[in-house]
Amino acid sequence: MSTRIDQRLRELSITLPDAPVPSANYVPARRSGSLVFIAGQVSITSDESVTGKLGHELTIEEGYAAARLCGLNILAQLKACVGDDIDYSKAIKLGGFVNSHPDFTNPPAVINGASDLLIAVMGDAAGKHARFAVAVNSLPGGAAVEVDAIFEIGL
Protein backbone atom coordinates (compact mmCIF):
# COMPACT_ATOMS: atom_id res chain seq x y z
CA MET A 1 0.00 0.00 0.00
CA SER A 2 1.32 3.44 -0.90
CA THR A 3 0.91 6.26 1.59
CA ARG A 4 0.79 10.01 1.10
CA ILE A 5 4.31 10.17 2.53
CA ASP A 6 5.49 7.48 0.08
CA GLN A 7 3.99 9.49 -2.78
CA ARG A 8 5.69 12.68 -1.61
CA LEU A 9 9.03 10.88 -1.34
CA ARG A 10 8.64 9.68 -4.96
CA GLU A 11 7.79 13.22 -6.10
CA LEU A 12 10.99 14.45 -4.46
CA SER A 13 12.99 11.50 -5.91
CA ILE A 14 13.91 10.40 -2.40
CA THR A 15 14.42 6.77 -1.42
CA LEU A 16 14.39 6.00 2.28
CA PRO A 17 17.27 3.85 3.48
CA ASP A 18 16.57 0.69 5.44
CA ALA A 19 15.90 1.58 9.07
CA PRO A 20 19.32 1.34 10.76
CA VAL A 21 19.81 -1.41 13.33
CA PRO A 22 21.02 -0.17 16.74
CA SER A 23 24.67 -0.75 17.52
CA ALA A 24 24.07 -1.07 21.27
CA ASN A 25 21.43 -2.22 23.77
CA TYR A 26 18.45 0.00 22.90
CA VAL A 27 15.50 0.16 20.51
CA PRO A 28 15.58 2.57 17.56
CA ALA A 29 12.00 3.72 18.11
CA ARG A 30 9.45 3.42 20.89
CA ARG A 31 5.78 4.24 20.70
CA SER A 32 4.04 5.35 23.89
CA GLY A 33 0.40 6.23 23.37
CA SER A 34 0.25 8.76 20.57
CA LEU A 35 3.96 9.64 20.78
CA VAL A 36 6.85 7.99 18.95
CA PHE A 37 10.37 8.60 20.21
CA ILE A 38 13.10 8.03 17.61
CA ALA A 39 16.56 7.33 19.04
CA GLY A 40 19.45 9.41 17.77
CA GLN A 41 20.14 8.71 14.10
CA VAL A 42 23.66 9.41 12.86
CA SER A 43 24.79 10.53 9.42
CA ILE A 44 25.71 6.99 8.39
CA THR A 45 23.78 4.37 6.38
CA SER A 46 24.87 1.14 4.74
CA ASP A 47 25.33 3.08 1.46
CA GLU A 48 26.60 6.46 2.59
CA SER A 49 28.35 8.15 5.48
CA VAL A 50 29.33 11.65 6.45
CA THR A 51 31.94 11.74 9.19
CA GLY A 52 34.23 14.43 10.53
CA LYS A 53 34.07 17.72 12.37
CA LEU A 54 32.23 20.80 11.21
CA GLY A 55 34.47 23.83 10.99
CA HIS A 56 37.52 21.64 10.39
CA GLU A 57 37.06 18.80 7.85
CA LEU A 58 33.50 19.68 6.83
CA THR A 59 31.72 22.78 5.53
CA ILE A 60 28.23 23.88 6.58
CA GLU A 61 26.92 22.53 3.26
CA GLU A 62 28.44 19.11 3.96
CA GLY A 63 27.01 19.23 7.48
CA TYR A 64 23.59 20.14 6.07
CA ALA A 65 23.77 17.04 3.84
CA ALA A 66 24.77 14.96 6.89
CA ALA A 67 21.75 16.24 8.85
CA ARG A 68 19.52 15.47 5.86
CA LEU A 69 20.84 11.90 5.96
CA CYS A 70 19.89 11.75 9.65
CA GLY A 71 16.42 12.97 8.67
CA LEU A 72 16.11 10.13 6.15
CA ASN A 73 17.08 7.65 8.87
CA ILE A 74 14.48 9.21 11.18
CA LEU A 75 11.75 8.81 8.56
CA ALA A 76 12.86 5.21 7.95
CA GLN A 77 12.62 4.47 11.69
CA LEU A 78 9.22 6.16 11.92
CA LYS A 79 7.91 4.14 8.97
CA ALA A 80 9.31 0.92 10.48
CA CYS A 81 7.62 1.71 13.80
CA VAL A 82 4.18 2.89 12.67
CA GLY A 83 3.81 1.62 9.08
CA ASP A 84 1.06 3.35 7.13
CA ASP A 85 0.13 5.42 10.19
CA ILE A 86 3.06 7.60 9.12
CA ASP A 87 0.45 9.55 7.14
CA TYR A 88 -1.13 10.55 10.46
CA SER A 89 2.11 11.71 12.06
CA LYS A 90 3.26 15.15 13.09
CA ALA A 91 6.83 16.12 13.96
CA ILE A 92 6.96 17.53 17.48
CA LYS A 93 10.65 18.01 18.27
CA LEU A 94 14.13 17.36 16.88
CA GLY A 95 17.33 17.33 18.88
CA GLY A 96 20.44 17.98 16.82
CA PHE A 97 24.04 17.28 17.77
CA VAL A 98 26.84 18.52 15.50
CA ASN A 99 30.35 17.06 15.78
CA SER A 100 32.28 20.33 15.77
CA HIS A 101 35.66 21.97 15.97
CA PRO A 102 35.76 24.15 19.13
CA ASP A 103 35.46 27.34 17.06
CA PHE A 104 32.36 26.23 15.11
CA THR A 105 29.38 28.41 16.06
CA ASN A 106 26.59 27.55 13.62
CA PRO A 107 24.97 24.20 14.50
CA PRO A 108 21.48 25.51 13.55
CA ALA A 109 22.54 25.92 9.89
CA VAL A 110 23.63 22.28 9.88
CA ILE A 111 20.51 20.87 11.56
CA ASN A 112 18.39 22.73 9.00
CA GLY A 113 19.21 19.76 6.73
CA ALA A 114 16.97 17.50 8.83
CA SER A 115 14.33 20.16 9.48
CA ASP A 116 14.05 21.14 5.82
CA LEU A 117 13.73 17.47 4.80
CA LEU A 118 10.86 16.81 7.24
CA ILE A 119 8.99 19.91 6.08
CA ALA A 120 9.53 19.04 2.39
CA VAL A 121 8.23 15.50 2.90
CA MET A 122 5.49 16.08 5.48
CA GLY A 123 4.42 19.63 4.63
CA ASP A 124 4.32 22.66 6.93
CA ALA A 125 1.39 21.51 9.06
CA ALA A 126 2.90 18.12 9.97
CA GLY A 127 6.60 18.75 9.42
CA LYS A 128 7.27 21.96 11.40
CA HIS A 129 8.69 21.21 14.82
CA ALA A 130 10.46 22.58 17.88
CA ARG A 131 14.15 21.74 18.08
CA PHE A 132 17.57 22.35 19.50
CA ALA A 133 20.94 22.30 17.75
CA VAL A 134 24.17 22.06 19.73
CA ALA A 135 27.84 21.55 19.00
CA VAL A 136 29.52 18.54 20.61
CA ASN A 137 33.06 17.19 20.77
CA SER A 138 32.38 13.67 19.49
CA LEU A 139 29.66 11.44 18.04
CA PRO A 140 29.43 7.66 17.54
CA GLY A 141 31.62 6.36 14.72
CA GLY A 142 32.91 9.85 14.05
CA ALA A 143 29.54 10.81 12.55
CA ALA A 144 29.24 14.46 11.63
CA VAL A 145 25.68 14.78 12.93
CA GLU A 146 23.18 12.94 15.14
CA VAL A 147 19.49 13.83 15.35
CA ASP A 148 16.72 12.37 17.49
CA ALA A 149 13.00 13.06 17.14
CA ILE A 150 9.58 12.93 18.71
CA PHE A 151 6.43 12.47 16.60
CA GLU A 152 2.76 12.44 17.43
CA ILE A 153 0.56 9.90 15.66
CA GLY A 154 -3.12 10.48 15.00
CA LEU A 155 -3.54 14.04 13.72
Tab-separated table of C-alpha atoms in Angstrom:
chain	number	residue	atom	x	y	z
A	1	MET	CA	0.000	0.000	0.000
A	2	SER	CA	1.320	3.441	-0.902
A	3	THR	CA	0.907	6.256	1.591
A	4	ARG	CA	0.793	10.012	1.103
A	5	ILE	CA	4.312	10.169	2.532
A	6	ASP	CA	5.489	7.479	0.075
A	7	GLN	CA	3.989	9.495	-2.780
A	8	ARG	CA	5.688	12.684	-1.613
A	9	LEU	CA	9.033	10.878	-1.342
A	10	ARG	CA	8.638	9.685	-4.958
A	11	GLU	CA	7.789	13.224	-6.104
A	12	LEU	CA	10.989	14.450	-4.461
A	13	SER	CA	12.992	11.501	-5.909
A	14	ILE	CA	13.914	10.397	-2.401
A	15	THR	CA	14.423	6.771	-1.422
A	16	LEU	CA	14.386	6.004	2.280
A	17	PRO	CA	17.271	3.852	3.484
A	18	ASP	CA	16.574	0.695	5.438
A	19	ALA	CA	15.903	1.585	9.074
A	20	PRO	CA	19.318	1.338	10.764
A	21	VAL	CA	19.814	-1.408	13.330
A	22	PRO	CA	21.021	-0.175	16.741
A	23	SER	CA	24.672	-0.747	17.517
A	24	ALA	CA	24.070	-1.074	21.272
A	25	ASN	CA	21.430	-2.223	23.772
A	26	TYR	CA	18.446	0.003	22.900
A	27	VAL	CA	15.502	0.157	20.509
A	28	PRO	CA	15.585	2.575	17.558
A	29	ALA	CA	11.998	3.724	18.112
A	30	ARG	CA	9.449	3.415	20.888
A	31	ARG	CA	5.776	4.237	20.702
A	32	SER	CA	4.040	5.354	23.894
A	33	GLY	CA	0.398	6.229	23.373
A	34	SER	CA	0.250	8.762	20.566
A	35	LEU	CA	3.957	9.639	20.775
A	36	VAL	CA	6.850	7.988	18.952
A	37	PHE	CA	10.372	8.597	20.215
A	38	ILE	CA	13.095	8.025	17.611
A	39	ALA	CA	16.557	7.329	19.040
A	40	GLY	CA	19.454	9.408	17.771
A	41	GLN	CA	20.138	8.707	14.104
A	42	VAL	CA	23.655	9.410	12.858
A	43	SER	CA	24.793	10.528	9.416
A	44	ILE	CA	25.709	6.986	8.389
A	45	THR	CA	23.778	4.371	6.380
A	46	SER	CA	24.873	1.142	4.743
A	47	ASP	CA	25.326	3.075	1.460
A	48	GLU	CA	26.596	6.461	2.589
A	49	SER	CA	28.345	8.152	5.483
A	50	VAL	CA	29.325	11.647	6.453
A	51	THR	CA	31.939	11.743	9.187
A	52	GLY	CA	34.230	14.431	10.527
A	53	LYS	CA	34.074	17.723	12.368
A	54	LEU	CA	32.231	20.804	11.210
A	55	GLY	CA	34.465	23.829	10.991
A	56	HIS	CA	37.521	21.636	10.394
A	57	GLU	CA	37.064	18.803	7.845
A	58	LEU	CA	33.498	19.685	6.831
A	59	THR	CA	31.716	22.777	5.534
A	60	ILE	CA	28.235	23.884	6.582
A	61	GLU	CA	26.923	22.529	3.259
A	62	GLU	CA	28.436	19.111	3.957
A	63	GLY	CA	27.011	19.228	7.481
A	64	TYR	CA	23.587	20.135	6.069
A	65	ALA	CA	23.771	17.037	3.838
A	66	ALA	CA	24.770	14.959	6.886
A	67	ALA	CA	21.753	16.237	8.849
A	68	ARG	CA	19.518	15.468	5.860
A	69	LEU	CA	20.841	11.897	5.955
A	70	CYS	CA	19.893	11.749	9.653
A	71	GLY	CA	16.421	12.971	8.666
A	72	LEU	CA	16.113	10.129	6.150
A	73	ASN	CA	17.083	7.650	8.869
A	74	ILE	CA	14.481	9.213	11.185
A	75	LEU	CA	11.750	8.807	8.565
A	76	ALA	CA	12.863	5.209	7.950
A	77	GLN	CA	12.625	4.465	11.690
A	78	LEU	CA	9.225	6.160	11.921
A	79	LYS	CA	7.912	4.136	8.973
A	80	ALA	CA	9.307	0.915	10.481
A	81	CYS	CA	7.624	1.712	13.804
A	82	VAL	CA	4.176	2.887	12.671
A	83	GLY	CA	3.815	1.616	9.084
A	84	ASP	CA	1.056	3.351	7.131
A	85	ASP	CA	0.129	5.417	10.191
A	86	ILE	CA	3.062	7.601	9.120
A	87	ASP	CA	0.446	9.548	7.142
A	88	TYR	CA	-1.126	10.553	10.458
A	89	SER	CA	2.114	11.708	12.061
A	90	LYS	CA	3.260	15.146	13.090
A	91	ALA	CA	6.831	16.123	13.963
A	92	ILE	CA	6.955	17.533	17.485
A	93	LYS	CA	10.651	18.006	18.275
A	94	LEU	CA	14.126	17.359	16.876
A	95	GLY	CA	17.334	17.328	18.875
A	96	GLY	CA	20.436	17.983	16.815
A	97	PHE	CA	24.040	17.277	17.770
A	98	VAL	CA	26.836	18.523	15.503
A	99	ASN	CA	30.352	17.062	15.776
A	100	SER	CA	32.280	20.326	15.774
A	101	HIS	CA	35.660	21.966	15.970
A	102	PRO	CA	35.760	24.146	19.131
A	103	ASP	CA	35.457	27.341	17.061
A	104	PHE	CA	32.360	26.230	15.107
A	105	THR	CA	29.376	28.405	16.059
A	106	ASN	CA	26.589	27.549	13.617
A	107	PRO	CA	24.975	24.204	14.500
A	108	PRO	CA	21.483	25.505	13.554
A	109	ALA	CA	22.540	25.925	9.892
A	110	VAL	CA	23.633	22.278	9.876
A	111	ILE	CA	20.511	20.869	11.557
A	112	ASN	CA	18.390	22.730	8.996
A	113	GLY	CA	19.210	19.765	6.733
A	114	ALA	CA	16.975	17.498	8.832
A	115	SER	CA	14.332	20.165	9.478
A	116	ASP	CA	14.054	21.139	5.818
A	117	LEU	CA	13.729	17.475	4.801
A	118	LEU	CA	10.862	16.806	7.236
A	119	ILE	CA	8.987	19.905	6.078
A	120	ALA	CA	9.526	19.036	2.390
A	121	VAL	CA	8.230	15.496	2.900
A	122	MET	CA	5.493	16.081	5.481
A	123	GLY	CA	4.419	19.633	4.627
A	124	ASP	CA	4.322	22.655	6.926
A	125	ALA	CA	1.395	21.507	9.059
A	126	ALA	CA	2.895	18.117	9.970
A	127	GLY	CA	6.600	18.754	9.418
A	128	LYS	CA	7.271	21.959	11.403
A	129	HIS	CA	8.691	21.208	14.825
A	130	ALA	CA	10.458	22.578	17.880
A	131	ARG	CA	14.155	21.744	18.076
A	132	PHE	CA	17.574	22.346	19.504
A	133	ALA	CA	20.935	22.300	17.747
A	134	VAL	CA	24.165	22.063	19.726
A	135	ALA	CA	27.838	21.552	19.005
A	136	VAL	CA	29.522	18.536	20.611
A	137	ASN	CA	33.064	17.193	20.774
A	138	SER	CA	32.380	13.674	19.494
A	139	LEU	CA	29.655	11.442	18.035
A	140	PRO	CA	29.433	7.656	17.537
A	141	GLY	CA	31.616	6.355	14.718
A	142	GLY	CA	32.915	9.847	14.047
A	143	ALA	CA	29.539	10.812	12.554
A	144	ALA	CA	29.238	14.463	11.631
A	145	VAL	CA	25.676	14.778	12.931
A	146	GLU	CA	23.180	12.945	15.142
A	147	VAL	CA	19.490	13.833	15.345
A	148	ASP	CA	16.724	12.373	17.491
A	149	ALA	CA	13.003	13.056	17.141
A	150	ILE	CA	9.580	12.929	18.708
A	151	PHE	CA	6.432	12.472	16.600
A	152	GLU	CA	2.756	12.441	17.432
A	153	ILE	CA	0.557	9.898	15.657
A	154	GLY	CA	-3.123	10.482	15.003
A	155	LEU	CA	-3.541	14.035	13.721
